[in-house]
Structures are given as structure tokens and as C-alpha cells.
């Protein structure tokens, strides 16, 4: 192992095409067996099954129908662009599905994922080829990146692979700008990176700044102020061109509580769980863990955090060998800095705009690319001491295995306080990971020892070894997730493309509830529901659940205690999936042990697609009025358990709204002075008179139903309703999330839309009038964003003309100077 690699120069070949085709073949072999097993559709588990597939199908159908405004199928209703731009709207892979019919879309998910892996390998090759002389070595680096631990881990998140593809291209474009003096390319790269996924682009901006500064400070690149200004112009043009998608997305998500938690205190300096430090380190020495079933550090609270970075075959050996070289380089310094960022919470959060609501390492693909670059550079460097690098790599890998796998551990599961060996989650899985890592290192050692003298064979065997180790380790991770899925069978047999099996006539016109069913079942069928597993929904929905003190982080899943919520939100049907463990009285059955429904006033009516269907006997149609109104301050005094039922008695408004509509709300300044300025304990609220019993609940629903709209229906850009008001003027409530994008008219006359009941909409209706109500929606920021994008495109067209003119003038001046 003490020998050094000598320089090897190759002739130009189609290595980019070879890289793409090899990765395509590898991904095909990896995923096609799982597709065949399920009749052509690729299922995995968790988010992949219940988010990625229905999201693609839902938005695909919305695009084909020309409706990218308001999506009434996304939770209680949300803006389509802001809800799905993070997931797929900027992805060219999504847009490639548009020519196909809706039923075909699920069958395209597998082939698209295969192509994504091939594109990631090609993109990495394009970046790496500048830094190596041997095209095969660059090809090896491309495959290492495409099948790295981060990439395999994030198969779980189908939309994460687009950023993996554009990131190497972004760096390649920057290199071309700095070293080859190519223009326009970086502007196009910035546009592509941002449009593909704005969340990942925020982290890429941080990295590019670090990358540029490191090249400049180490004098790898000679800084020139004029070039810096040109670079800044390209960045501005590229970013501004994305405004048509990014501006509506940002405006639509402002106020989302998942985005406004900043790092503070000691939690910004050190991780609260020390296991995270172990996980960060070992994630680069062992194959990817499965997102929902962490085996190495089960108590690190890092499920779905994308902490993965293993490189097939070489692991960290090549990177260690490069870091041990005596020669200083920008890459060494950058890798060291990235490790520091990974270990300090506040620095880690910079890659997601300082959001620290939850720990994520979804920028680790950037470290992976730099480690791959270090690996391929070390493979061509004659001074790399592979003996030393192997000792370090094997030593750290074995050390981690011993510390975690053989550490005495007393758990609650052991009897009589007996100790067990290992702090890992699963004995078998853990040692299989260790075996995979060690066998990969052994393969690398054998390839070096056997073929290091013949450089062509060495490069070829590196390629073969990378392919094999990547395939074996990836297959294990994918198969583990595939086997762990508890949704694939249900989705395949009873949900996907099974909307026709639902025989209820008005199912498309009302909302439904899904009791302990597969997440987003309603979205698969494209029917309205109060359940939704989607993070990027309208902030008004988040606000409502927060004020009702009902948990809503990544999904809307109100429990049965909030039975009144169903009537408030005009939920008419409930679906209860029939499976082996859903016998009456079990957790998974809507029927309790006494044979009664777990919420009052629900009645069984039918069974479709193996779902028992129940009807809400206290159903209130969409759009209704109230007899009573209370301020938020009054409502907040109600116990959280009774809030959903209390909201059936009175509409909740702000004090200013109560005053504005005084003739309707009967707001008394004198009474409310006690609440706001005097002794609030002496204030007597009408909420004190409410009785929270099943009988009173039924009575309240009956009263609201009497004042509900005679008809209600969604349009392409909003909704319409008809209401015959036989009484005085009033405020009509619609449980549609409030948004600035809505405009409302009553009988053709514009009316103000008020935010009522903590996040929904209400309008004033005139007395003794037959009211034709219409709400129209226009995505906020879309028009302005399009104008900005058009301006940026015009600038992009003018930009090369200016550069060309400057170049011609400069040449003429030089020619004139030479003549003189």
C-alpha cells in the first residue's frame, strides 16, 4: 500500500455519456424489481407513498385543467403555487408528465427517479472533470455522488434529487465564469437552481459564497472587481427571472410557524442531544440509514433529518488521504469549514435561513460533493499515502462500530436490570451496516493492491467496484424501506386510481374525514377533506389549529375529541379503512368496544373500496350565519376542549371587527370596557352560558344549518354560493382559509372579506335579499412576479449585447494602442 499513483493521461472520450448510461443502468437494476413487484408502480414507504405520488397526480391534473390558482383539495384549501412549488412545480421531471393521462402518472414515478440518478451522476461528472486528468476517475466520482448515502437516504423524499442535480452544475457554471471567462452560463445556473427548489437554493447561496471566498482568499482565483460586478449582475438577473414562481411562493407561506423559529441561547451553540455529534460523524463512514428507522443513534431525534453522506467503495478513505497531503489547498480549508458548520447548530441552520424549528442536515450533499472531489483528486495524486489513509478510515469505522455495538446498555426493555451489549436500535441491522462498510473498504484495498501498477485497469476496477458497492448497499437500504411499508398494499389495492369505486353522489361537493387511514387518501381520490399531510399549506390553516390548541405541524389530523370541528368545517362523511387489526373496539376502528361510533351522531351508510363510510348527522353545509359574536379575548377564556363546540355558537372576531359591524354584532363599548380596561373578572361573556353536551352540540348544528347556503360550489378560481336571507343583514361564514388573494361580491357588488374564526372568511350580506355570492381568487404576487421575470429576461437579452460591445471597444483600443 506504500506505492504512489503515477500520472495517467487519457484521450478524449464520451465519458459524460458513459457516466449517464452507467448510472441509468444501475438505477434501473436497483428500482425495477420493486416496480415489477407492485405491477409497475414504484412504492417505497412513508412520505414517498403518501406525499410524492398524490402530489404529482394532483398538480398534474390541475395543470392540465388550467387551474393553478386555489386548490380546495389541499387541506381546507390552499394556494397551489405556494403549496407545491417546494415539491414539484419547478421540476422539469414533473413537467415531463403533463402529456400523459392522470392514471399513468403514478407509473412514471419510478422511471423519473431512475433518470434523476443518471442526471445526478452526469452533473457531478461535469463539475469534477475539470479537476482530474483521467476521465474514468471523473466518471467514478460522478457515480459516487449519485449513489452516495445522502442520495439513497433521500429516495424517501422524491423531490430532493433535483437539487442534487443542479448543485454540481451551479459550481461548474461558477468555475466556467471564473476560469474560462464564460458569461451568461452562471445566470442560467442560478435561475435553474432557484426555480427547481427555493428551499435548497437558500443553502446553495450560502455554499457558493463560501466557495467563492475560499477560492479568492487562497488566491486560487485572482479577484478582479470588474469581474465581481459582472458576476453580481448575472446572479441578480438569474434570481429575478424566478420571480414568477418564487414571489407567490414566499408571499403564500409567510406566517407559516415552521419557518419562523430562529436559533437562540445554548441551543444555537451545541446540540441538545450529544448523539447527534456521533450521528454526523458516522454518517460519512457507514451506508445510509433509513429515514424513519434510525439504527445507529435511535435517541438523537433525527428521523427524516437527512443526516447521510457515505461514499460508495472509498468511504472517507480518499478524503482522508487528500486531507493528509502536506500541500495546502482551498478544498482542504473548505472541507474543514463545512465540518465546523455541521457541528455547530447556528451555523448548520444557515443553510435553511436560520430556521431552527427542527434539526435538518439537508445540505450534506454539498459536503458529499466536496468529499468526492477530494477523493478523485487524491486518486490522481502521487503523494497520497494510502497506507496511512486506510489505517485512519478503518480505525474510525471499527472504533465507531465497537463503541456503539459493544457498549453495555441498561434499557427499560431488559428484565431485572440486566445489561445488554450495544446502544443501537437493532442488533442485526447495525452489524449488517458495519459489514457493508468494512467490506467496501476491503474491496477498495484489494483493488488498489492488485491494479495500482496498471493505471487503466486500476481506473476500470475502481469503476466496477464503485458500481457493485453502490448497488449492494443501496439495495439493502431501499429493500429495508420497501419491506417496512405499511401503506403500499392498501394504496395499490384500494386507493390509487380507485376513485371510481366511491359511489356517493355528493362526495365531490362536501368535505370528508379519514379515521386512521393512509395519509392523503382524499388527495389520491381528489376529493375535499379535513385531513392533509402537507407542510406548505395556507398559514391561515396553521393559525386556526394553533388557536384551537389542536396540534398541526406537518399534517391536519384532528382527533375524535374535537368532534364539533367536523360540523364547523362542513365535513359530511367519514371513511374508516377495514383491515385485519381494525376490529370493533381497536385503535384502528371508528367503532368503540361498546359498538358505538367514537364521535357522536355518525351513522354507517356504505362500504366502498374496503372503507366503511359514515355520515355526519350534524352536518352543516358550507356557508352559514351566526346569531352571536364574541371577541378573541372572550373566546380565549374557553377551555381548549370546548373551543370547537363553542365556535358553533358564536363567530369569533377581533374587537375592531366587532366595532366595525356594531349593528350586527351588538357590540357594547361599556360592557367591553371591563374586559379591556377594567377588571376583566367582572366581565360577563355570553360564552359563560354555553353548555357543552352532545344534545347542545346537536342543537347548535341544527341552528347553523337553518341559516346555511342553499347551494355552494367551487369554480376554477374560487367558489359560488346562493343564500336567501329572510332576516336582517348579517355576516356569513365560510370555512375556507383566509387569503389576500380572494375578492368577494354579493349580487355583483364588491364587499369586504373579514378574517373570522381564526383564519377563515366572512362577508356581510344585506337584509331581506336573495344573495348570489361569488369569491374569486388570484394568486398574490403572481402578476408582479411575472412582470419582474419578464424584465429579467429582457435584461438577459441585453446583457450579452453589452458584453460584446465592451469586448469590441476594448479590442479596438488595444489595436489603436499597438499602432501608436
PDB file of C-alpha atoms in Angstrom, residues 305-532:
ATOM      1  CA  UNK A 305     -33.242  14.811   9.023  1.00  0.00           C
ATOM      2  CA  UNK A 306     -31.202  13.583   6.003  1.00  0.00           C
ATOM      3  CA  UNK A 307     -28.053  13.001   8.049  1.00  0.00           C
ATOM      4  CA  UNK A 308     -26.232  10.844   5.493  1.00  0.00           C
ATOM      5  CA  UNK A 309     -23.114  11.195   3.387  1.00  0.00           C
ATOM      6  CA  UNK A 310     -21.373   7.832   2.823  1.00  0.00           C
ATOM      7  CA  UNK A 311     -19.369   7.470  -0.407  1.00  0.00           C
ATOM      8  CA  UNK A 312     -19.541   4.017  -2.073  1.00  0.00           C
ATOM      9  CA  UNK A 313     -16.336   1.937  -2.168  1.00  0.00           C
ATOM     10  CA  UNK A 314     -13.869   4.503  -0.817  1.00  0.00           C
ATOM     11  CA  UNK A 315     -15.923   5.776   2.090  1.00  0.00           C
ATOM     12  CA  UNK A 316     -13.849   8.501   3.729  1.00  0.00           C
ATOM     13  CA  UNK A 317     -10.519   6.929   2.705  1.00  0.00           C
ATOM     14  CA  UNK A 318      -9.901   9.145  -0.303  1.00  0.00           C
ATOM     15  CA  UNK A 319     -10.954  12.305   1.528  1.00  0.00           C
ATOM     16  CA  UNK A 320      -8.718  11.435   4.488  1.00  0.00           C
ATOM     17  CA  UNK A 321      -5.836  10.755   2.118  1.00  0.00           C
ATOM     18  CA  UNK A 322      -6.338  14.136   0.499  1.00  0.00           C
ATOM     19  CA  UNK A 323      -6.591  15.969   3.835  1.00  0.00           C
ATOM     20  CA  UNK A 324      -3.303  14.364   4.938  1.00  0.00           C
ATOM     21  CA  UNK A 325      -1.374  15.776   1.996  1.00  0.00           C
ATOM     22  CA  UNK A 326       1.139  18.412   3.035  1.00  0.00           C
ATOM     23  CA  UNK A 327       0.210  20.824   0.294  1.00  0.00           C
ATOM     24  CA  UNK A 328      -2.330  23.449   1.318  1.00  0.00           C
ATOM     25  CA  UNK A 329      -5.395  23.954  -0.837  1.00  0.00           C
ATOM     26  CA  UNK A 330      -8.711  25.757  -0.923  1.00  0.00           C
ATOM     27  CA  UNK A 331     -10.519  22.407  -0.849  1.00  0.00           C
ATOM     28  CA  UNK A 332      -8.922  21.362   2.440  1.00  0.00           C
ATOM     29  CA  UNK A 333      -9.929  24.629   4.050  1.00  0.00           C
ATOM     30  CA  UNK A 334     -13.448  24.437   2.653  1.00  0.00           C
ATOM     31  CA  UNK A 335     -13.995  20.872   3.880  1.00  0.00           C
ATOM     32  CA  UNK A 336     -12.738  21.869   7.336  1.00  0.00           C
ATOM     33  CA  UNK A 337     -15.120  24.821   7.371  1.00  0.00           C
ATOM     34  CA  UNK A 338     -18.055  22.656   6.278  1.00  0.00           C
ATOM     35  CA  UNK A 339     -17.355  20.197   9.098  1.00  0.00           C
ATOM     36  CA  UNK A 340     -17.412  23.114  11.533  1.00  0.00           C
ATOM     37  CA  UNK A 341     -20.760  24.263  10.132  1.00  0.00           C
ATOM     38  CA  UNK A 342     -22.170  20.763  10.555  1.00  0.00           C
ATOM     39  CA  UNK A 343     -21.162  20.585  14.212  1.00  0.00           C
ATOM     40  CA  UNK A 344     -22.474  23.982  15.375  1.00  0.00           C
ATOM     41  CA  UNK A 345     -26.298  24.347  15.331  1.00  0.00           C
ATOM     42  CA  UNK A 346     -26.497  28.034  14.426  1.00  0.00           C
ATOM     43  CA  UNK A 347     -24.089  27.543  11.517  1.00  0.00           C
ATOM     44  CA  UNK A 348     -25.970  24.454  10.385  1.00  0.00           C
ATOM     45  CA  UNK A 349     -29.215  26.461  10.397  1.00  0.00           C
ATOM     46  CA  UNK A 350     -27.706  29.000   7.996  1.00  0.00           C
ATOM     47  CA  UNK A 351     -28.335  26.543   5.182  1.00  0.00           C
ATOM     48  CA  UNK A 352     -32.073  26.798   5.866  1.00  0.00           C
ATOM     49  CA  UNK A 353     -32.316  30.555   6.509  1.00  0.00           C
ATOM     50  CA  UNK A 354     -31.619  30.165  10.244  1.00  0.00           C
ATOM     51  CA  UNK A 355     -34.798  28.163  10.768  1.00  0.00           C
ATOM     52  CA  UNK A 356     -34.263  26.004  13.830  1.00  0.00           C
ATOM     53  CA  UNK A 357     -37.787  24.686  14.402  1.00  0.00           C
ATOM     54  CA  UNK A 358     -36.386  21.230  13.688  1.00  0.00           C
ATOM     55  CA  UNK A 359     -32.908  19.842  13.026  1.00  0.00           C
ATOM     56  CA  UNK A 360     -32.158  19.132   9.387  1.00  0.00           C
ATOM     57  CA  UNK A 361     -28.940  18.260   7.558  1.00  0.00           C
ATOM     58  CA  UNK A 362     -30.433  18.557   4.114  1.00  0.00           C
ATOM     59  CA  UNK A 363     -27.370  20.371   2.827  1.00  0.00           C
ATOM     60  CA  UNK A 364     -24.987  17.454   3.372  1.00  0.00           C
ATOM     61  CA  UNK A 365     -24.972  16.708  -0.355  1.00  0.00           C
ATOM     62  CA  UNK A 366     -22.712  19.761  -0.609  1.00  0.00           C
ATOM     63  CA  UNK A 367     -20.202  18.159   1.751  1.00  0.00           C
ATOM     64  CA  UNK A 368     -20.537  14.911  -0.194  1.00  0.00           C
ATOM     65  CA  UNK A 369     -19.583  16.595  -3.468  1.00  0.00           C
ATOM     66  CA  UNK A 370     -16.539  18.201  -1.872  1.00  0.00           C
ATOM     67  CA  UNK A 371     -15.521  14.871  -0.324  1.00  0.00           C
ATOM     68  CA  UNK A 372     -15.942  13.184  -3.706  1.00  0.00           C
ATOM     69  CA  UNK A 373     -13.782  15.903  -5.257  1.00  0.00           C
ATOM     70  CA  UNK A 374     -11.147  15.287  -2.586  1.00  0.00           C
ATOM     71  CA  UNK A 375     -11.369  11.542  -3.269  1.00  0.00           C
ATOM     72  CA  UNK A 376     -10.852  11.778  -7.039  1.00  0.00           C
ATOM     73  CA  UNK A 377      -8.037  14.295  -6.593  1.00  0.00           C
ATOM     74  CA  UNK A 378      -6.302  12.006  -4.121  1.00  0.00           C
ATOM     75  CA  UNK A 379      -6.647   9.091  -6.565  1.00  0.00           C
ATOM     76  CA  UNK A 380      -4.568  11.034  -9.084  1.00  0.00           C
ATOM     77  CA  UNK A 381      -2.096  12.498  -6.637  1.00  0.00           C
ATOM     78  CA  UNK A 382       1.190  10.613  -6.484  1.00  0.00           C
ATOM     79  CA  UNK A 383       1.856  11.842  -2.965  1.00  0.00           C
ATOM     80  CA  UNK A 384      -1.243  10.302  -1.389  1.00  0.00           C
ATOM     81  CA  UNK A 385      -0.208   7.902   1.367  1.00  0.00           C
ATOM     82  CA  UNK A 386      -2.858   5.227   1.048  1.00  0.00           C
ATOM     83  CA  UNK A 387      -1.374   3.156   3.857  1.00  0.00           C
ATOM     84  CA  UNK A 388      -1.975   5.952   6.317  1.00  0.00           C
ATOM     85  CA  UNK A 389      -5.384   6.877   4.896  1.00  0.00           C
ATOM     86  CA  UNK A 390      -6.631   3.287   5.099  1.00  0.00           C
ATOM     87  CA  UNK A 391      -5.493   2.947   8.705  1.00  0.00           C
ATOM     88  CA  UNK A 392      -7.393   6.082   9.665  1.00  0.00           C
ATOM     89  CA  UNK A 393     -10.513   5.117   7.745  1.00  0.00           C
ATOM     90  CA  UNK A 394     -10.631   1.530   9.016  1.00  0.00           C
ATOM     91  CA  UNK A 395      -9.718   2.644  12.527  1.00  0.00           C
ATOM     92  CA  UNK A 396     -12.540   5.199  12.760  1.00  0.00           C
ATOM     93  CA  UNK A 397     -15.069   2.833  11.206  1.00  0.00           C
ATOM     94  CA  UNK A 398     -14.094  -0.026  13.548  1.00  0.00           C
ATOM     95  CA  UNK A 399     -13.937   2.323  16.518  1.00  0.00           C
ATOM     96  CA  UNK A 400     -17.465   3.589  15.962  1.00  0.00           C
ATOM     97  CA  UNK A 401     -18.693   0.012  15.476  1.00  0.00           C
ATOM     98  CA  UNK A 402     -17.152  -1.094  18.777  1.00  0.00           C
ATOM     99  CA  UNK A 403     -18.326   1.942  20.748  1.00  0.00           C
ATOM    100  CA  UNK A 404     -21.930   1.681  19.571  1.00  0.00           C
ATOM    101  CA  UNK A 405     -22.239  -2.065  19.059  1.00  0.00           C
ATOM    102  CA  UNK A 406     -20.482  -3.294  22.205  1.00  0.00           C
ATOM    103  CA  UNK A 407     -21.270  -0.546  24.716  1.00  0.00           C
ATOM    104  CA  UNK A 408     -23.013  -2.015  27.814  1.00  0.00           C
ATOM    105  CA  UNK A 409     -26.554  -0.699  27.940  1.00  0.00           C
ATOM    106  CA  UNK A 410     -29.302  -0.998  30.529  1.00  0.00           C
ATOM    107  CA  UNK A 411     -32.646  -0.322  28.881  1.00  0.00           C
ATOM    108  CA  UNK A 412     -36.229  -0.392  30.098  1.00  0.00           C
ATOM    109  CA  UNK A 413     -36.783  -3.471  27.976  1.00  0.00           C
ATOM    110  CA  UNK A 414     -34.318  -5.577  29.936  1.00  0.00           C
ATOM    111  CA  UNK A 415     -35.555  -7.586  32.908  1.00  0.00           C
ATOM    112  CA  UNK A 416     -34.094  -7.309  36.399  1.00  0.00           C
ATOM    113  CA  UNK A 417     -31.716  -4.530  35.371  1.00  0.00           C
ATOM    114  CA  UNK A 418     -29.610  -6.792  33.173  1.00  0.00           C
ATOM    115  CA  UNK A 419     -27.202  -5.199  30.738  1.00  0.00           C
ATOM    116  CA  UNK A 420     -27.182  -5.789  27.010  1.00  0.00           C
ATOM    117  CA  UNK A 421     -24.456  -5.034  24.504  1.00  0.00           C
ATOM    118  CA  UNK A 422     -24.957  -2.122  22.183  1.00  0.00           C
ATOM    119  CA  UNK A 423     -26.822   1.165  22.159  1.00  0.00           C
ATOM    120  CA  UNK A 424     -28.045   0.706  18.594  1.00  0.00           C
ATOM    121  CA  UNK A 425     -31.738   0.251  17.734  1.00  0.00           C
ATOM    122  CA  UNK A 426     -31.351  -3.124  16.047  1.00  0.00           C
ATOM    123  CA  UNK A 427     -28.558  -5.644  16.553  1.00  0.00           C
ATOM    124  CA  UNK A 428     -28.931  -7.310  13.140  1.00  0.00           C
ATOM    125  CA  UNK A 429     -29.282  -4.140  11.090  1.00  0.00           C
ATOM    126  CA  UNK A 430     -26.422  -2.409  12.865  1.00  0.00           C
ATOM    127  CA  UNK A 431     -23.881  -5.165  12.263  1.00  0.00           C
ATOM    128  CA  UNK A 432     -25.046  -5.524   8.676  1.00  0.00           C
ATOM    129  CA  UNK A 433     -24.247  -1.818   8.185  1.00  0.00           C
ATOM    130  CA  UNK A 434     -20.848  -2.395   9.751  1.00  0.00           C
ATOM    131  CA  UNK A 435     -20.266  -5.375   7.459  1.00  0.00           C
ATOM    132  CA  UNK A 436     -21.218  -3.338   4.375  1.00  0.00           C
ATOM    133  CA  UNK A 437     -18.847  -0.513   5.349  1.00  0.00           C
ATOM    134  CA  UNK A 438     -15.923  -2.837   6.128  1.00  0.00           C
ATOM    135  CA  UNK A 439     -16.423  -4.968   3.004  1.00  0.00           C
ATOM    136  CA  UNK A 440     -16.472  -1.788   0.930  1.00  0.00           C
ATOM    137  CA  UNK A 441     -13.152  -0.685   2.427  1.00  0.00           C
ATOM    138  CA  UNK A 442     -11.719  -4.167   1.877  1.00  0.00           C
ATOM    139  CA  UNK A 443     -12.776  -4.030  -1.773  1.00  0.00           C
ATOM    140  CA  UNK A 444     -11.023  -0.683  -2.178  1.00  0.00           C
ATOM    141  CA  UNK A 445      -7.810  -2.076  -0.618  1.00  0.00           C
ATOM    142  CA  UNK A 446      -7.852  -5.150  -2.856  1.00  0.00           C
ATOM    143  CA  UNK A 447      -8.431  -3.077  -5.990  1.00  0.00           C
ATOM    144  CA  UNK A 448      -5.508  -0.820  -5.108  1.00  0.00           C
ATOM    145  CA  UNK A 449      -3.104  -3.617  -4.249  1.00  0.00           C
ATOM    146  CA  UNK A 450      -3.979  -5.664  -7.315  1.00  0.00           C
ATOM    147  CA  UNK A 451      -4.252  -2.994 -10.015  1.00  0.00           C
ATOM    148  CA  UNK A 452      -2.351   0.099  -8.884  1.00  0.00           C
ATOM    149  CA  UNK A 453       0.553  -0.598 -11.272  1.00  0.00           C
ATOM    150  CA  UNK A 454      -1.647  -0.660 -14.384  1.00  0.00           C
ATOM    151  CA  UNK A 455      -3.442   2.665 -14.306  1.00  0.00           C
ATOM    152  CA  UNK A 456      -6.026   1.795 -16.956  1.00  0.00           C
ATOM    153  CA  UNK A 457      -7.041  -1.356 -15.128  1.00  0.00           C
ATOM    154  CA  UNK A 458      -6.962   0.464 -11.816  1.00  0.00           C
ATOM    155  CA  UNK A 459      -9.421   3.087 -13.078  1.00  0.00           C
ATOM    156  CA  UNK A 460     -11.623   0.411 -14.641  1.00  0.00           C
ATOM    157  CA  UNK A 461     -11.689  -1.660 -11.430  1.00  0.00           C
ATOM    158  CA  UNK A 462     -12.440   1.453  -9.392  1.00  0.00           C
ATOM    159  CA  UNK A 463     -15.425   1.994 -11.646  1.00  0.00           C
ATOM    160  CA  UNK A 464     -16.555  -1.616 -11.297  1.00  0.00           C
ATOM    161  CA  UNK A 465     -16.009  -1.590  -7.529  1.00  0.00           C
ATOM    162  CA  UNK A 466     -17.965   1.640  -7.134  1.00  0.00           C
ATOM    163  CA  UNK A 467     -20.850   0.226  -9.147  1.00  0.00           C
ATOM    164  CA  UNK A 468     -21.015  -3.001  -7.161  1.00  0.00           C
ATOM    165  CA  UNK A 469     -20.675  -1.500  -3.695  1.00  0.00           C
ATOM    166  CA  UNK A 470     -23.181   1.211  -4.550  1.00  0.00           C
ATOM    167  CA  UNK A 471     -25.673  -1.360  -5.825  1.00  0.00           C
ATOM    168  CA  UNK A 472     -25.341  -3.711  -2.846  1.00  0.00           C
ATOM    169  CA  UNK A 473     -25.553  -1.023  -0.161  1.00  0.00           C
ATOM    170  CA  UNK A 474     -28.338   0.874  -1.960  1.00  0.00           C
ATOM    171  CA  UNK A 475     -30.393  -2.254  -2.491  1.00  0.00           C
ATOM    172  CA  UNK A 476     -30.215  -3.043   1.213  1.00  0.00           C
ATOM    173  CA  UNK A 477     -31.479   0.416   2.221  1.00  0.00           C
ATOM    174  CA  UNK A 478     -34.217   0.553  -0.410  1.00  0.00           C
ATOM    175  CA  UNK A 479     -35.362  -3.001   0.329  1.00  0.00           C
ATOM    176  CA  UNK A 480     -35.457  -2.258   4.041  1.00  0.00           C
ATOM    177  CA  UNK A 481     -37.749   0.708   3.478  1.00  0.00           C
ATOM    178  CA  UNK A 482     -39.844  -1.193   0.937  1.00  0.00           C
ATOM    179  CA  UNK A 483     -40.422  -4.081   3.345  1.00  0.00           C
ATOM    180  CA  UNK A 484     -41.183  -1.707   6.210  1.00  0.00           C
ATOM    181  CA  UNK A 485     -44.028  -0.014   4.363  1.00  0.00           C
ATOM    182  CA  UNK A 486     -47.488  -0.457   5.831  1.00  0.00           C
ATOM    183  CA  UNK A 487     -49.202   1.610   3.139  1.00  0.00           C
ATOM    184  CA  UNK A 488     -48.080   0.166  -0.199  1.00  0.00           C
ATOM    185  CA  UNK A 489     -50.554  -2.693  -0.312  1.00  0.00           C
ATOM    186  CA  UNK A 490     -53.506  -0.566   0.748  1.00  0.00           C
ATOM    187  CA  UNK A 491     -52.678   2.178  -1.735  1.00  0.00           C
ATOM    188  CA  UNK A 492     -52.144  -0.283  -4.579  1.00  0.00           C
ATOM    189  CA  UNK A 493     -55.285  -2.324  -3.985  1.00  0.00           C
ATOM    190  CA  UNK A 494     -57.845   0.190  -2.758  1.00  0.00           C
ATOM    191  CA  UNK A 495     -56.684   3.784  -3.238  1.00  0.00           C
ATOM    192  CA  UNK A 496     -54.582   4.675  -6.254  1.00  0.00           C
ATOM    193  CA  UNK A 497     -56.726   5.245  -9.351  1.00  0.00           C
ATOM    194  CA  UNK A 498     -59.704   3.822  -7.419  1.00  0.00           C
ATOM    195  CA  UNK A 499     -61.809   6.987  -7.245  1.00  0.00           C
ATOM    196  CA  UNK A 500     -64.444   5.332  -9.420  1.00  0.00           C
ATOM    197  CA  UNK A 501     -65.190   2.884  -6.617  1.00  0.00           C
ATOM    198  CA  UNK A 502     -66.685   5.636  -4.435  1.00  0.00           C
ATOM    199  CA  UNK A 503     -70.418   5.633  -5.206  1.00  0.00           C
ATOM    200  CA  UNK A 504     -71.605   8.519  -3.006  1.00  0.00           C
ATOM    201  CA  UNK A 505     -73.295  11.109  -5.220  1.00  0.00           C
ATOM    202  CA  UNK A 506     -72.202  14.306  -3.472  1.00  0.00           C
ATOM    203  CA  UNK A 507     -68.711  13.200  -2.409  1.00  0.00           C
ATOM    204  CA  UNK A 508     -67.101  15.873  -4.626  1.00  0.00           C
ATOM    205  CA  UNK A 509     -69.202  18.662  -3.113  1.00  0.00           C
ATOM    206  CA  UNK A 510     -68.538  18.149   0.603  1.00  0.00           C
ATOM    207  CA  UNK A 511     -65.610  17.508   2.915  1.00  0.00           C
ATOM    208  CA  UNK A 512     -64.777  14.111   4.337  1.00  0.00           C
ATOM    209  CA  UNK A 513     -62.823  12.766   7.295  1.00  0.00           C
ATOM    210  CA  UNK A 514     -60.485   9.768   7.231  1.00  0.00           C
ATOM    211  CA  UNK A 515     -60.155   7.900  10.514  1.00  0.00           C
ATOM    212  CA  UNK A 516     -56.665   6.396  10.980  1.00  0.00           C
ATOM    213  CA  UNK A 517     -56.395   5.832   7.234  1.00  0.00           C
ATOM    214  CA  UNK A 518     -53.463   6.127   4.859  1.00  0.00           C
ATOM    215  CA  UNK A 519     -52.412   9.775   4.797  1.00  0.00           C
ATOM    216  CA  UNK A 520     -53.727  11.815   1.863  1.00  0.00           C
ATOM    217  CA  UNK A 521     -56.225   9.175   0.770  1.00  0.00           C
ATOM    218  CA  UNK A 522     -58.564  12.044  -0.124  1.00  0.00           C
ATOM    219  CA  UNK A 523     -55.845  13.602  -2.274  1.00  0.00           C
ATOM    220  CA  UNK A 524     -55.403  10.342  -4.192  1.00  0.00           C
ATOM    221  CA  UNK A 525     -59.130  10.498  -4.977  1.00  0.00           C
ATOM    222  CA  UNK A 526     -59.065  14.295  -5.348  1.00  0.00           C
ATOM    223  CA  UNK A 527     -61.965  14.918  -3.002  1.00  0.00           C
ATOM    224  CA  UNK A 528     -62.223  17.541  -0.264  1.00  0.00           C
ATOM    225  CA  UNK A 529     -61.120  16.546   3.213  1.00  0.00           C
ATOM    226  CA  UNK A 530     -60.229  17.961   6.610  1.00  0.00           C
ATOM    227  CA  UNK A 531     -57.190  15.650   6.631  1.00  0.00           C
ATOM    228  CA  UNK A 532     -53.999  16.508   4.812  1.00  0.00           C
TER     229      UNK A 532
END
